[in-house]
Amino acid sequence: DDDISSDSEEEEAPKKRKIIAGKKKEASQFDFESDEEEVELQLESVKKKKQKRIPYSEEEKGALLQGVEEFGKGEWRKIRDQYADIFDANKRSTVNLKDLYRTLTK
């Protein structure tokens, strides 16, 4: 009886699997509904390019420090609004002012 059970339990050789590497799609292989959609995608990648850094002027630094004295640290919106004529020239945001202040006070 033991001989019969050992015959049915033959060891099978491990099966080899073929791994087929997936190919990356070329841009031309994507299915776009229209040429406009493809052009839009291309324009998005162009828009995401980083803008060139504009160094802060002495006038901007002075206005920021004066604004902090006047309104207090953390009142970036009030400072920006008070000195809008100076900060609007280079499109400075409240975050830009906060970062500049941190840099100036290191």
GROMACS .gro file of C-alpha atoms in nm:
model
  106
    1ASP     CA    1   0.000   0.000   0.000
    2ASP     CA    2   0.287   0.238   0.077
    3ASP     CA    3   0.434   0.177  -0.268
    4ILE     CA    4   0.121   0.308  -0.440
    5SER     CA    5   0.113   0.633  -0.242
    6SER     CA    6   0.481   0.704  -0.310
    7ASP     CA    7   0.423   0.666  -0.687
    8SER     CA    8   0.152   0.933  -0.685
    9GLU     CA    9   0.374   1.176  -0.493
   10GLU     CA   10   0.637   1.215  -0.763
   11GLU     CA   11   0.837   1.535  -0.737
   12GLU     CA   12   0.760   1.780  -1.013
   13ALA     CA   13   1.035   1.995  -1.158
   14PRO     CA   14   0.981   2.366  -1.088
   15LYS     CA   15   0.806   2.536  -1.376
   16LYS     CA   16   0.999   2.809  -1.548
   17ARG     CA   17   0.804   3.127  -1.616
   18LYS     CA   18   0.878   3.356  -1.900
   19ILE     CA   19   0.890   3.719  -1.796
   20ILE     CA   20   0.813   3.955  -2.073
   21ALA     CA   21   0.935   4.305  -2.007
   22GLY     CA   22   0.668   4.565  -2.071
   23LYS     CA   23   0.756   4.836  -2.317
   24LYS     CA   24   0.707   5.198  -2.233
   25LYS     CA   25   0.464   5.372  -2.460
   26GLU     CA   26   0.599   5.629  -2.697
   27ALA     CA   27   0.414   5.961  -2.695
   28SER     CA   28   0.269   5.875  -3.035
   29GLN     CA   29   0.117   5.553  -2.897
   30PHE     CA   30  -0.113   5.725  -2.648
   31ASP     CA   31  -0.469   5.754  -2.761
   32PHE     CA   32  -0.570   6.118  -2.766
   33GLU     CA   33  -0.923   6.212  -2.852
   34SER     CA   34  -0.797   6.499  -3.061
   35ASP     CA   35  -0.485   6.685  -3.165
   36GLU     CA   36  -0.595   6.963  -2.928
   37GLU     CA   37  -0.566   6.728  -2.631
   38GLU     CA   38  -0.211   6.633  -2.731
   39VAL     CA   39  -0.113   6.999  -2.776
   40GLU     CA   40  -0.266   7.082  -2.435
   41LEU     CA   41  -0.053   6.813  -2.272
   42GLN     CA   42   0.260   6.952  -2.437
   43LEU     CA   43   0.173   7.306  -2.326
   44GLU     CA   44   0.130   7.193  -1.964
   45SER     CA   45   0.485   7.063  -1.951
   46VAL     CA   46   0.615   7.391  -2.093
   47LYS     CA   47   0.417   7.596  -1.837
   48LYS     CA   48   0.561   7.398  -1.545
   49LYS     CA   49   0.913   7.524  -1.610
   50LYS     CA   50   1.052   7.715  -1.316
   51GLN     CA   51   1.052   8.091  -1.347
   52LYS     CA   52   1.388   8.264  -1.329
   53ARG     CA   53   1.472   8.387  -0.980
   54ILE     CA   54   1.462   8.764  -0.935
   55PRO     CA   55   1.694   8.883  -0.656
   56TYR     CA   56   1.542   9.108  -0.390
   57SER     CA   57   1.623   9.477  -0.417
   58GLU     CA   58   1.746   9.680  -0.121
   59GLU     CA   59   1.414   9.867  -0.140
   60GLU     CA   60   1.219   9.540  -0.094
   61LYS     CA   61   1.439   9.434   0.198
   62GLY     CA   62   1.398   9.773   0.367
   63ALA     CA   63   1.021   9.776   0.315
   64LEU     CA   64   0.992   9.426   0.462
   65LEU     CA   65   1.195   9.511   0.772
   66GLN     CA   66   1.002   9.836   0.819
   67GLY     CA   67   0.673   9.647   0.778
   68VAL     CA   68   0.773   9.391   1.042
   69GLU     CA   69   0.851   9.678   1.283
   70GLU     CA   70   0.516   9.840   1.204
   71PHE     CA   71   0.283   9.536   1.191
   72GLY     CA   72   0.482   9.258   1.358
   73LYS     CA   73   0.632   8.931   1.245
   74GLY     CA   74   0.378   8.707   1.073
   75GLU     CA   75   0.158   8.987   0.939
   76TRP     CA   76   0.280   8.924   0.584
   77ARG     CA   77  -0.053   9.015   0.419
   78LYS     CA   78  -0.067   9.355   0.593
   79ILE     CA   79   0.296   9.424   0.507
   80ARG     CA   80   0.243   9.323   0.145
   81ASP     CA   81  -0.068   9.539   0.116
   82GLN     CA   82   0.098   9.842   0.280
   83TYR     CA   83   0.399   9.825   0.046
   84ALA     CA   84   0.214   9.690  -0.259
   85ASP     CA   85   0.382   9.940  -0.490
   86ILE     CA   86   0.721   9.789  -0.400
   87PHE     CA   87   0.630   9.419  -0.382
   88ASP     CA   88   0.396   9.412  -0.686
   89ALA     CA   89   0.680   9.512  -0.920
   90ASN     CA   90   0.835   9.165  -0.891
   91LYS     CA   91   0.510   8.983  -0.803
   92ARG     CA   92   0.616   8.896  -0.448
   93SER     CA   93   0.373   8.683  -0.248
   94THR     CA   94   0.323   8.670   0.127
   95VAL     CA   95   0.519   8.345   0.129
   96ASN     CA   96   0.804   8.523  -0.052
   97LEU     CA   97   0.804   8.788   0.222
   98LYS     CA   98   0.811   8.526   0.497
   99ASP     CA   99   1.102   8.345   0.329
  100LEU     CA  100   1.294   8.669   0.277
  101TYR     CA  101   1.246   8.768   0.642
  102ARG     CA  102   1.371   8.426   0.756
  103THR     CA  103   1.678   8.467   0.533
  104LEU     CA  104   1.748   8.821   0.654
  105THR     CA  105   1.728   8.727   1.022
  106LYS     CA  106   1.950   8.417   1.015
   0.00000   0.00000   0.00000
